[in-house]
Amino acid sequence: MADNQKKHDPAKKAPKIQAVSRMKEIMTNYYIDAKTAREQGKKVAWITSGGPVEPLIAMDVIPVYPENHGAMIGASKMGAQLCEKAEEMGYSRDLCSYARADIADSVEKTGPIGGLPEPDMLVCCNNICGTVLKWYETAARYFNVPLFILDTPFVHREFSDSARKYVLSQIYEYIGFLETHCGTKMDYDRMEEVGRLSVEGTGLWQAVLDTCAHRPAPMTAFDAFFHLALIVTLRGTQTAVDYYRQLHDELNQRIANGVSMVPDEKYRLLWDNLPVWYKTRWLSEKFAAHDAALVADTYTSAWSGMLPDMNGQTFLEAMAETYTKVYINISIDMMFDIVANMIEKYHVDGMVMHSNRSCKPYSLGQYDLRQMIMDRLGVPTLIIEADMVDERAFSESQIDTRIDAFMETLKS
Ligand code: SF4
């Protein structure tokens, strides 16, 4: 530990966010529902984290997110063991650790919830990466279930009309796929209502993140990583809307009462890429010991970026653009614009980039992005190398030293 770094003082910790217990209750009920879907006469669809979930909700299909489950595996520190198992099964260590851990757990069922509920169908959208295509093809063969692939073109500068027509036509094919495999017709009034709830929930999620523009911040990105779960899994439901309204009220109350998550917040940092799930507490205490709060991150804000510009369109029409322009399906120039906006909005002093061994689309352009941020905005930036789930890629001593050195630069 560096000399001018505080020792962690538990007595000085900020009060916990009360909404956490409600979140745990909702997620427990959600997984019980998904695990007992067959007994309730419901179907389960596995869907990628950036995939359009709203048609599933409208058709009363329970969406399950293998990536969310991968995050649970990481947070439970079961990642290395399951990744090793996948490697024994023949999967390369270079494959995303969410995919490796989930594939191994489908067979072993030794993860935090004893394996995911088995799917009746799979929905894969390649707006986040190409890995999911092969991962879902493997799952379709293993479970012998139908797979729908939604192809979203990469966005270099703008979302063209031809791209809009291309994606929208697939959204209608997606609905046809659901109608075939559910044996019922889509209720388009219900679809619009789910869309309205999705927009409302996403707007509330943005409002939750925006409370951190306040100095000092009532929560940090480490809290956002936890509270993200509902906007991913239950987007388009009243449950998510009610929960984020409760959380937003609580955070505003913390601001009114002068409660900050980092007690002596002096430095405000922006995090880039997925969390290091098995080290969130260690990293949070490490930065807090330097009076540094991670006030924003590009990962959790990617879901508030899904707030569609309705512009007189139906929700289904707006979905085509919203789901294509997600954070890791756009050019470095567009990413830079988003990051520059966040740096200004959240009053950021420095940026910490997680170069994530697993997530190539998130990590490949980071060195260019870092250079642009330093050259054009003069914001100091640290890169740490790790993996979101596979603990074998995390060197605590090396990262500890690099954070200390970075914080010394910020303080000088
Ligand atoms: S490679 Fe990245 S985007 Fe793709 S599944 Fe893994 S973590 Fe998600």
Tab-separated table of C-alpha atoms and ligand atoms in Angstrom:
chain	number	residue	atom	x	y	z
A	1	MET	CA	0.000	0.000	0.000
A	2	ALA	CA	1.347	3.457	-0.909
A	3	ASP	CA	2.283	5.702	2.037
A	4	ASN	CA	-0.328	8.355	1.337
A	5	GLN	CA	-3.109	5.824	0.864
A	6	LYS	CA	-5.619	5.546	3.687
A	7	LYS	CA	-6.147	2.312	5.540
A	8	HIS	CA	-9.669	1.023	4.955
A	9	ASP	CA	-11.799	2.201	7.875
A	10	PRO	CA	-15.073	0.202	8.036
A	11	ALA	CA	-16.522	2.712	10.529
A	12	LYS	CA	-16.302	5.378	7.861
A	13	LYS	CA	-18.272	3.432	5.302
A	14	ALA	CA	-21.318	5.107	3.764
A	15	PRO	CA	-24.698	3.617	4.732
A	16	LYS	CA	-25.763	0.796	2.447
A	17	ILE	CA	-28.290	1.411	-0.303
A	18	GLN	CA	-31.580	0.062	1.093
A	19	ALA	CA	-32.988	-0.915	-2.316
A	20	VAL	CA	-30.384	-3.712	-2.509
A	21	SER	CA	-32.608	-6.103	-0.534
A	22	ARG	CA	-35.549	-5.462	-2.898
A	23	MET	CA	-33.282	-6.136	-5.878
A	24	LYS	CA	-32.147	-9.472	-4.379
A	25	GLU	CA	-35.779	-10.444	-3.759
A	26	ILE	CA	-36.784	-9.600	-7.354
A	27	MET	CA	-33.855	-11.521	-8.847
A	28	THR	CA	-34.528	-14.562	-6.635
A	29	ASN	CA	-38.192	-14.618	-7.697
A	30	TYR	CA	-37.189	-14.129	-11.321
A	31	TYR	CA	-34.879	-17.159	-11.287
A	32	ILE	CA	-37.473	-19.270	-9.403
A	33	ASP	CA	-40.019	-18.311	-12.092
A	34	ALA	CA	-37.588	-19.234	-14.861
A	35	LYS	CA	-36.644	-22.525	-13.208
A	36	THR	CA	-40.300	-23.508	-12.790
A	37	ALA	CA	-41.451	-22.228	-16.192
A	38	ARG	CA	-42.509	-25.655	-17.464
A	39	GLU	CA	-44.723	-26.269	-14.419
A	40	GLN	CA	-46.392	-22.899	-15.093
A	41	GLY	CA	-46.886	-23.750	-18.785
A	42	LYS	CA	-44.467	-20.993	-19.819
A	43	LYS	CA	-41.568	-21.001	-22.236
A	44	VAL	CA	-38.005	-19.847	-21.615
A	45	ALA	CA	-35.830	-18.092	-24.194
A	46	TRP	CA	-32.135	-17.473	-23.747
A	47	ILE	CA	-31.239	-14.088	-25.177
A	48	THR	CA	-27.993	-12.139	-25.581
A	49	SER	CA	-27.534	-9.109	-23.300
A	50	GLY	CA	-27.996	-6.546	-26.081
A	51	GLY	CA	-30.883	-8.405	-27.701
A	52	PRO	CA	-34.404	-6.959	-28.075
A	53	VAL	CA	-36.192	-8.530	-25.140
A	54	GLU	CA	-39.496	-6.649	-25.427
A	55	PRO	CA	-41.182	-9.049	-27.923
A	56	LEU	CA	-40.435	-11.935	-25.509
A	57	ILE	CA	-42.054	-10.077	-22.613
A	58	ALA	CA	-45.064	-9.235	-24.821
A	59	MET	CA	-45.424	-12.944	-25.727
A	60	ASP	CA	-45.144	-13.971	-22.034
A	61	VAL	CA	-41.901	-15.855	-22.645
A	62	ILE	CA	-39.396	-15.722	-19.757
A	63	PRO	CA	-36.123	-14.214	-20.984
A	64	VAL	CA	-32.938	-15.661	-19.493
A	65	TYR	CA	-29.547	-14.046	-19.988
A	66	PRO	CA	-26.551	-16.376	-19.999
A	67	GLU	CA	-24.287	-13.305	-19.698
A	68	ASN	CA	-26.046	-12.198	-16.508
A	69	HIS	CA	-25.509	-15.727	-15.222
A	70	GLY	CA	-21.847	-15.467	-16.284
A	71	ALA	CA	-21.585	-12.329	-14.133
A	72	MET	CA	-23.058	-14.278	-11.177
A	73	ILE	CA	-20.460	-16.993	-11.731
A	74	GLY	CA	-17.735	-14.312	-11.727
A	75	ALA	CA	-19.049	-12.588	-8.598
A	76	SER	CA	-19.274	-15.997	-6.860
A	77	LYS	CA	-15.597	-16.593	-7.728
A	78	MET	CA	-16.462	-19.788	-9.615
A	79	GLY	CA	-15.119	-18.480	-12.920
A	80	ALA	CA	-11.671	-20.055	-13.054
A	81	GLN	CA	-12.984	-23.500	-12.111
A	82	LEU	CA	-15.752	-23.467	-14.767
A	83	CYS	CA	-13.504	-21.915	-17.431
A	84	GLU	CA	-10.961	-24.685	-16.817
A	85	LYS	CA	-13.730	-27.247	-17.214
A	86	ALA	CA	-14.697	-25.694	-20.577
A	87	GLU	CA	-11.049	-25.832	-21.654
A	88	GLU	CA	-10.994	-29.558	-20.756
A	89	MET	CA	-14.083	-29.908	-22.994
A	90	GLY	CA	-12.018	-28.472	-25.876
A	91	TYR	CA	-12.923	-24.766	-25.809
A	92	SER	CA	-10.007	-22.372	-26.251
A	93	ARG	CA	-8.881	-20.179	-23.368
A	94	ASP	CA	-9.179	-17.276	-25.823
A	95	LEU	CA	-12.954	-17.676	-25.916
A	96	CYS	CA	-14.994	-15.186	-23.846
A	97	SER	CA	-15.137	-16.342	-20.205
A	98	TYR	CA	-18.928	-15.803	-20.055
A	99	ALA	CA	-19.256	-18.352	-22.862
A	100	ARG	CA	-16.754	-20.779	-21.329
A	101	ALA	CA	-18.244	-20.603	-17.825
A	102	ASP	CA	-21.838	-20.944	-19.073
A	103	ILE	CA	-21.074	-23.793	-21.483
A	104	ALA	CA	-19.310	-25.718	-18.710
A	105	ASP	CA	-22.129	-25.016	-16.252
A	106	SER	CA	-24.755	-26.272	-18.741
A	107	VAL	CA	-23.093	-29.674	-18.401
A	108	GLU	CA	-21.776	-29.567	-14.812
A	109	LYS	CA	-24.630	-27.635	-13.125
A	110	THR	CA	-22.315	-26.655	-10.279
A	111	GLY	CA	-22.638	-22.857	-10.661
A	112	PRO	CA	-24.306	-20.431	-8.220
A	113	ILE	CA	-27.874	-21.490	-9.157
A	114	GLY	CA	-27.144	-25.086	-10.166
A	115	GLY	CA	-27.275	-24.319	-13.893
A	116	LEU	CA	-29.518	-22.069	-15.937
A	117	PRO	CA	-33.111	-23.103	-16.679
A	118	GLU	CA	-33.062	-25.009	-19.950
A	119	PRO	CA	-34.211	-22.973	-22.963
A	120	ASP	CA	-37.139	-23.678	-25.300
A	121	MET	CA	-35.625	-21.307	-27.864
A	122	LEU	CA	-32.629	-19.007	-28.344
A	123	VAL	CA	-32.475	-15.400	-29.517
A	124	CYS	CA	-29.064	-14.120	-30.533
A	125	CYS	CA	-28.335	-10.541	-31.595
A	126	ASN	CA	-24.811	-9.853	-32.865
A	127	ASN	CA	-24.874	-6.153	-31.866
A	128	ILE	CA	-22.444	-6.967	-29.030
A	129	CYS	CA	-19.994	-9.379	-30.675
A	130	GLY	CA	-19.515	-12.272	-33.076
A	131	THR	CA	-18.741	-14.699	-30.239
A	132	VAL	CA	-22.418	-15.010	-29.367
A	133	LEU	CA	-23.194	-16.459	-32.825
A	134	LYS	CA	-21.002	-19.511	-32.272
A	135	TRP	CA	-21.912	-19.740	-28.583
A	136	TYR	CA	-25.650	-19.834	-29.389
A	137	GLU	CA	-25.164	-22.272	-32.269
A	138	THR	CA	-23.444	-24.586	-29.796
A	139	ALA	CA	-26.302	-24.139	-27.294
A	140	ALA	CA	-28.919	-24.770	-30.029
A	141	ARG	CA	-27.229	-28.100	-30.851
A	142	TYR	CA	-26.747	-29.081	-27.219
A	143	PHE	CA	-30.358	-28.352	-26.155
A	144	ASN	CA	-31.838	-29.189	-29.571
A	145	VAL	CA	-33.918	-25.977	-29.680
A	146	PRO	CA	-34.604	-23.370	-32.418
A	147	LEU	CA	-32.327	-20.351	-32.754
A	148	PHE	CA	-33.190	-16.909	-34.126
A	149	ILE	CA	-30.294	-14.665	-35.191
A	150	LEU	CA	-30.824	-10.912	-35.489
A	151	ASP	CA	-28.050	-9.345	-37.553
A	152	THR	CA	-27.255	-5.681	-36.857
A	153	PRO	CA	-24.828	-3.851	-39.179
A	154	PHE	CA	-21.883	-1.995	-37.608
A	155	VAL	CA	-22.465	1.769	-37.362
A	156	HIS	CA	-19.487	3.861	-38.522
A	157	ARG	CA	-21.089	7.307	-38.450
A	158	GLU	CA	-24.812	7.199	-38.959
A	159	PHE	CA	-27.683	4.757	-39.074
A	160	SER	CA	-28.675	4.584	-42.733
A	161	ASP	CA	-32.184	4.056	-44.123
A	162	SER	CA	-31.145	0.774	-45.690
A	163	ALA	CA	-29.856	-0.419	-42.289
A	164	ARG	CA	-33.164	0.641	-40.713
A	165	LYS	CA	-35.193	-1.378	-43.262
A	166	TYR	CA	-32.837	-4.356	-42.944
A	167	VAL	CA	-33.076	-4.542	-39.135
A	168	LEU	CA	-36.800	-3.755	-39.010
A	169	SER	CA	-37.590	-6.564	-41.456
A	170	GLN	CA	-35.707	-8.944	-39.141
A	171	ILE	CA	-37.662	-7.694	-36.114
A	172	TYR	CA	-40.866	-8.783	-37.877
A	173	GLU	CA	-39.212	-12.125	-38.720
A	174	TYR	CA	-38.316	-12.419	-35.031
A	175	ILE	CA	-41.972	-11.940	-34.093
A	176	GLY	CA	-42.922	-14.598	-36.663
A	177	PHE	CA	-40.359	-16.952	-35.101
A	178	LEU	CA	-41.892	-16.382	-31.645
A	179	GLU	CA	-45.435	-16.906	-32.959
A	180	THR	CA	-44.383	-20.211	-34.546
A	181	HIS	CA	-42.637	-21.539	-31.445
A	182	CYS	CA	-45.179	-20.225	-28.919
A	183	GLY	CA	-48.212	-21.261	-30.963
A	184	THR	CA	-49.915	-17.860	-30.367
A	185	LYS	CA	-50.178	-14.567	-32.247
A	186	MET	CA	-48.478	-11.384	-31.102
A	187	ASP	CA	-50.839	-8.905	-29.434
A	188	TYR	CA	-49.554	-5.611	-30.884
A	189	ASP	CA	-51.351	-3.478	-28.261
A	190	ARG	CA	-49.545	-5.442	-25.572
A	191	MET	CA	-46.300	-5.015	-27.545
A	192	GLU	CA	-46.696	-1.211	-27.491
A	193	GLU	CA	-47.440	-1.285	-23.745
A	194	VAL	CA	-44.271	-3.321	-23.105
A	195	GLY	CA	-42.419	-0.794	-25.278
A	196	ARG	CA	-43.780	2.067	-23.170
A	197	LEU	CA	-42.603	0.332	-19.977
A	198	SER	CA	-39.224	-0.316	-21.563
A	199	VAL	CA	-38.805	3.376	-22.418
A	200	GLU	CA	-39.929	4.395	-18.937
A	201	GLY	CA	-37.599	1.919	-17.198
A	202	THR	CA	-34.644	2.898	-19.376
A	203	GLY	CA	-35.270	6.588	-18.682
A	204	LEU	CA	-35.339	5.869	-14.946
A	205	TRP	CA	-32.095	3.898	-15.231
A	206	GLN	CA	-30.506	6.939	-16.879
A	207	ALA	CA	-31.870	9.134	-14.068
A	208	VAL	CA	-30.347	6.736	-11.488
A	209	LEU	CA	-26.925	6.984	-13.175
A	210	ASP	CA	-27.274	10.750	-13.458
A	211	THR	CA	-27.493	11.149	-9.680
A	212	CYS	CA	-23.720	10.556	-9.770
A	213	ALA	CA	-23.240	13.874	-11.569
A	214	HIS	CA	-23.742	15.296	-8.075
A	215	ARG	CA	-20.545	15.991	-6.166
A	216	PRO	CA	-20.131	13.910	-3.990
A	217	ALA	CA	-21.764	10.958	-5.724
A	218	PRO	CA	-24.471	9.062	-3.755
A	219	MET	CA	-23.322	5.753	-5.285
A	220	THR	CA	-20.449	4.590	-7.492
A	221	ALA	CA	-20.099	2.516	-10.641
A	222	PHE	CA	-19.589	-0.529	-8.384
A	223	ASP	CA	-23.173	-0.034	-7.171
A	224	ALA	CA	-24.367	0.540	-10.732
A	225	PHE	CA	-22.846	-2.840	-11.732
A	226	PHE	CA	-25.142	-4.486	-9.179
A	227	HIS	CA	-28.284	-2.440	-9.861
A	228	LEU	CA	-27.926	-2.990	-13.612
A	229	ALA	CA	-29.423	-6.508	-13.423
A	230	LEU	CA	-33.067	-5.437	-13.814
A	231	ILE	CA	-32.625	-3.148	-16.792
A	232	VAL	CA	-30.945	-6.086	-18.535
A	233	THR	CA	-33.265	-8.903	-17.485
A	234	LEU	CA	-36.655	-7.256	-16.851
A	235	ARG	CA	-36.637	-4.314	-19.255
A	236	GLY	CA	-40.224	-3.735	-20.406
A	237	THR	CA	-41.870	-4.753	-17.111
A	238	GLN	CA	-43.625	-2.758	-14.387
A	239	THR	CA	-41.309	-4.454	-11.857
A	240	ALA	CA	-38.253	-2.748	-13.369
A	241	VAL	CA	-40.035	0.631	-13.541
A	242	ASP	CA	-41.108	0.449	-9.877
A	243	TYR	CA	-37.685	-0.686	-8.736
A	244	TYR	CA	-35.754	2.092	-10.488
A	245	ARG	CA	-38.216	4.685	-9.228
A	246	GLN	CA	-37.563	3.433	-5.660
A	247	LEU	CA	-33.783	3.462	-6.189
A	248	HIS	CA	-33.868	6.928	-7.778
A	249	ASP	CA	-35.852	8.321	-4.821
A	250	GLU	CA	-33.397	6.781	-2.372
A	251	LEU	CA	-30.363	8.197	-4.160
A	252	ASN	CA	-31.930	11.659	-4.253
A	253	GLN	CA	-32.559	11.339	-0.526
A	254	ARG	CA	-28.885	10.476	-0.014
A	255	ILE	CA	-27.942	13.614	-1.935
A	256	ALA	CA	-30.329	15.693	0.188
A	257	ASN	CA	-28.807	14.192	3.349
A	258	GLY	CA	-25.238	14.740	2.143
A	259	VAL	CA	-24.493	10.966	2.003
A	260	SER	CA	-21.766	9.948	-0.430
A	261	MET	CA	-20.587	6.422	-1.221
A	262	VAL	CA	-16.909	7.395	-0.860
A	263	PRO	CA	-16.829	9.345	2.403
A	264	ASP	CA	-14.096	11.854	1.475
A	265	GLU	CA	-14.591	11.937	-2.293
A	266	LYS	CA	-11.892	14.051	-3.956
A	267	TYR	CA	-11.218	12.361	-7.291
A	268	ARG	CA	-13.862	11.326	-9.774
A	269	LEU	CA	-13.129	8.529	-12.220
A	270	LEU	CA	-14.825	6.990	-15.258
A	271	TRP	CA	-14.619	3.200	-15.744
A	272	ASP	CA	-14.535	1.603	-19.194
A	273	ASN	CA	-15.494	-1.997	-20.073
A	274	LEU	CA	-17.139	-4.759	-18.048
A	275	PRO	CA	-16.539	-5.029	-14.293
A	276	VAL	CA	-13.973	-7.435	-12.888
A	277	TRP	CA	-16.778	-9.318	-11.170
A	278	TYR	CA	-14.680	-11.274	-8.658
A	279	LYS	CA	-12.743	-8.160	-7.561
A	280	THR	CA	-15.402	-5.439	-7.315
A	281	ARG	CA	-15.042	-5.089	-3.531
A	282	TRP	CA	-11.240	-5.064	-3.670
A	283	LEU	CA	-11.210	-2.440	-6.439
A	284	SER	CA	-13.884	-0.346	-4.745
A	285	GLU	CA	-11.904	-0.268	-1.469
A	286	LYS	CA	-8.656	0.343	-3.341
A	287	PHE	CA	-10.005	3.465	-5.079
A	288	ALA	CA	-11.842	4.656	-1.949
A	289	ALA	CA	-8.548	4.465	-0.030
A	290	HIS	CA	-7.328	7.125	-2.461
A	291	ASP	CA	-10.545	9.168	-1.955
A	292	ALA	CA	-11.477	8.284	-5.519
A	293	ALA	CA	-15.036	7.458	-6.609
A	294	LEU	CA	-15.894	5.764	-9.888
A	295	VAL	CA	-18.787	8.073	-10.727
A	296	ALA	CA	-19.704	6.668	-14.138
A	297	ASP	CA	-18.922	3.847	-16.536
A	298	THR	CA	-19.455	3.080	-20.194
A	299	TYR	CA	-20.827	-0.413	-19.452
A	300	THR	CA	-23.939	0.233	-17.356
A	301	SER	CA	-24.714	3.399	-19.320
A	302	ALA	CA	-24.885	1.273	-22.494
A	303	TRP	CA	-28.390	0.234	-21.364
A	304	SER	CA	-29.525	3.817	-20.870
A	305	GLY	CA	-28.202	4.393	-24.406
A	306	MET	CA	-31.045	2.050	-25.411
A	307	LEU	CA	-33.512	4.858	-24.802
A	308	PRO	CA	-35.131	5.120	-28.230
A	309	ASP	CA	-35.818	8.353	-30.029
A	310	MET	CA	-39.512	7.630	-30.686
A	311	ASN	CA	-39.929	10.531	-33.109
A	312	GLY	CA	-43.487	9.524	-34.041
A	313	GLN	CA	-42.488	5.898	-34.631
A	314	THR	CA	-44.012	2.792	-33.106
A	315	PHE	CA	-41.830	1.078	-30.528
A	316	LEU	CA	-40.985	-1.737	-32.961
A	317	GLU	CA	-39.810	0.794	-35.563
A	318	ALA	CA	-37.703	2.663	-32.981
A	319	MET	CA	-36.163	-0.646	-31.842
A	320	ALA	CA	-34.310	-1.113	-35.125
A	321	GLU	CA	-32.088	1.920	-34.528
A	322	THR	CA	-31.862	1.569	-30.754
A	323	TYR	CA	-30.613	-2.003	-30.842
A	324	THR	CA	-28.193	-1.383	-33.683
A	325	LYS	CA	-26.453	1.664	-32.169
A	326	VAL	CA	-25.380	0.025	-28.906
A	327	TYR	CA	-22.026	1.128	-27.458
A	328	ILE	CA	-19.837	-1.664	-28.809
A	329	ASN	CA	-21.424	-1.714	-32.275
A	330	ILE	CA	-20.237	1.797	-33.150
A	331	SER	CA	-16.952	3.329	-34.342
A	332	ILE	CA	-14.194	4.656	-32.078
A	333	ASP	CA	-15.130	8.207	-33.147
A	334	MET	CA	-18.693	7.698	-31.926
A	335	MET	CA	-17.419	6.072	-28.715
A	336	PHE	CA	-15.167	9.074	-28.159
A	337	ASP	CA	-18.156	11.446	-28.436
A	338	ILE	CA	-20.028	9.409	-25.789
A	339	VAL	CA	-17.026	9.260	-23.444
A	340	ALA	CA	-16.272	12.989	-23.867
A	341	ASN	CA	-19.872	13.762	-22.989
A	342	MET	CA	-19.670	11.579	-19.858
A	343	ILE	CA	-16.397	13.168	-18.771
A	344	GLU	CA	-18.052	16.568	-18.866
A	345	LYS	CA	-21.407	15.526	-17.408
A	346	TYR	CA	-19.976	13.625	-14.408
A	347	HIS	CA	-17.033	16.027	-13.771
A	348	VAL	CA	-14.445	13.310	-14.313
A	349	ASP	CA	-10.753	13.761	-13.388
A	350	GLY	CA	-9.398	10.506	-14.824
A	351	MET	CA	-10.369	7.338	-16.634
A	352	VAL	CA	-9.701	3.680	-15.787
A	353	MET	CA	-9.937	1.269	-18.700
A	354	HIS	CA	-10.267	-2.440	-18.071
A	355	SER	CA	-8.526	-4.157	-20.964
A	356	ASN	CA	-10.663	-7.257	-20.782
A	357	ARG	CA	-9.041	-10.411	-22.113
A	358	SER	CA	-12.476	-11.893	-22.818
A	359	CYS	CA	-14.299	-9.074	-24.552
A	360	LYS	CA	-12.403	-8.304	-27.744
A	361	PRO	CA	-14.960	-5.880	-29.273
A	362	TYR	CA	-14.873	-3.772	-26.113
A	363	SER	CA	-11.111	-3.905	-25.651
A	364	LEU	CA	-9.566	-3.819	-29.132
A	365	GLY	CA	-9.883	-0.073	-29.747
A	366	GLN	CA	-9.115	0.992	-26.184
A	367	TYR	CA	-5.526	2.083	-26.814
A	368	ASP	CA	-6.691	4.385	-29.651
A	369	LEU	CA	-9.562	5.690	-27.555
A	370	ARG	CA	-7.198	6.303	-24.642
A	371	GLN	CA	-4.875	8.328	-26.877
A	372	MET	CA	-7.801	10.431	-28.146
A	373	ILE	CA	-8.997	11.094	-24.590
A	374	MET	CA	-5.534	12.130	-23.415
A	375	ASP	CA	-4.667	14.204	-26.526
A	376	ARG	CA	-7.993	15.981	-27.048
A	377	LEU	CA	-9.306	16.246	-23.490
A	378	GLY	CA	-6.107	16.067	-21.417
A	379	VAL	CA	-7.728	13.480	-19.125
A	380	PRO	CA	-5.235	11.011	-17.557
A	381	THR	CA	-6.080	7.413	-18.336
A	382	LEU	CA	-5.008	4.122	-16.778
A	383	ILE	CA	-5.302	0.728	-18.466
A	384	ILE	CA	-5.471	-2.373	-16.292
A	385	GLU	CA	-5.355	-5.841	-17.814
A	386	ALA	CA	-7.721	-8.459	-16.441
A	387	ASP	CA	-10.772	-10.570	-17.285
A	388	MET	CA	-14.340	-10.141	-16.090
A	389	VAL	CA	-14.835	-13.764	-14.891
A	390	ASP	CA	-11.597	-15.748	-15.177
A	391	GLU	CA	-9.560	-14.929	-12.053
A	392	ARG	CA	-6.439	-16.441	-13.596
A	393	ALA	CA	-6.024	-13.256	-15.667
A	394	PHE	CA	-5.864	-10.932	-12.631
A	395	SER	CA	-2.512	-10.035	-11.056
A	396	GLU	CA	-3.382	-8.264	-7.809
A	397	SER	CA	0.122	-7.007	-7.020
A	398	GLN	CA	0.618	-5.582	-10.514
A	399	ILE	CA	-2.776	-3.848	-10.579
A	400	ASP	CA	-2.306	-2.553	-7.025
A	401	THR	CA	0.974	-0.884	-8.040
A	402	ARG	CA	-0.467	0.568	-11.233
A	403	ILE	CA	-3.467	2.095	-9.451
A	404	ASP	CA	-1.175	3.634	-6.799
A	405	ALA	CA	1.051	5.135	-9.512
A	406	PHE	CA	-1.947	6.457	-11.450
A	407	MET	CA	-3.475	8.053	-8.372
A	408	GLU	CA	-0.144	9.716	-7.544
A	409	THR	CA	-0.214	11.296	-11.018
A	410	LEU	CA	-3.768	12.546	-10.460
A	411	LYS	CA	-2.876	14.000	-7.075
A	412	SER	CA	0.246	15.799	-8.286
B	1	SF4	S1	-17.229	-11.239	-26.018
B	1	SF4	FE1	-17.923	-9.419	-24.843
B	1	SF4	S2	-19.888	-8.855	-25.738
B	1	SF4	FE2	-19.431	-10.950	-26.426
B	1	SF4	S3	-20.473	-12.277	-24.929
B	1	SF4	FE3	-18.357	-11.994	-24.223
B	1	SF4	S4	-18.459	-10.217	-22.822
B	1	SF4	FE4	-20.360	-10.208	-24.019
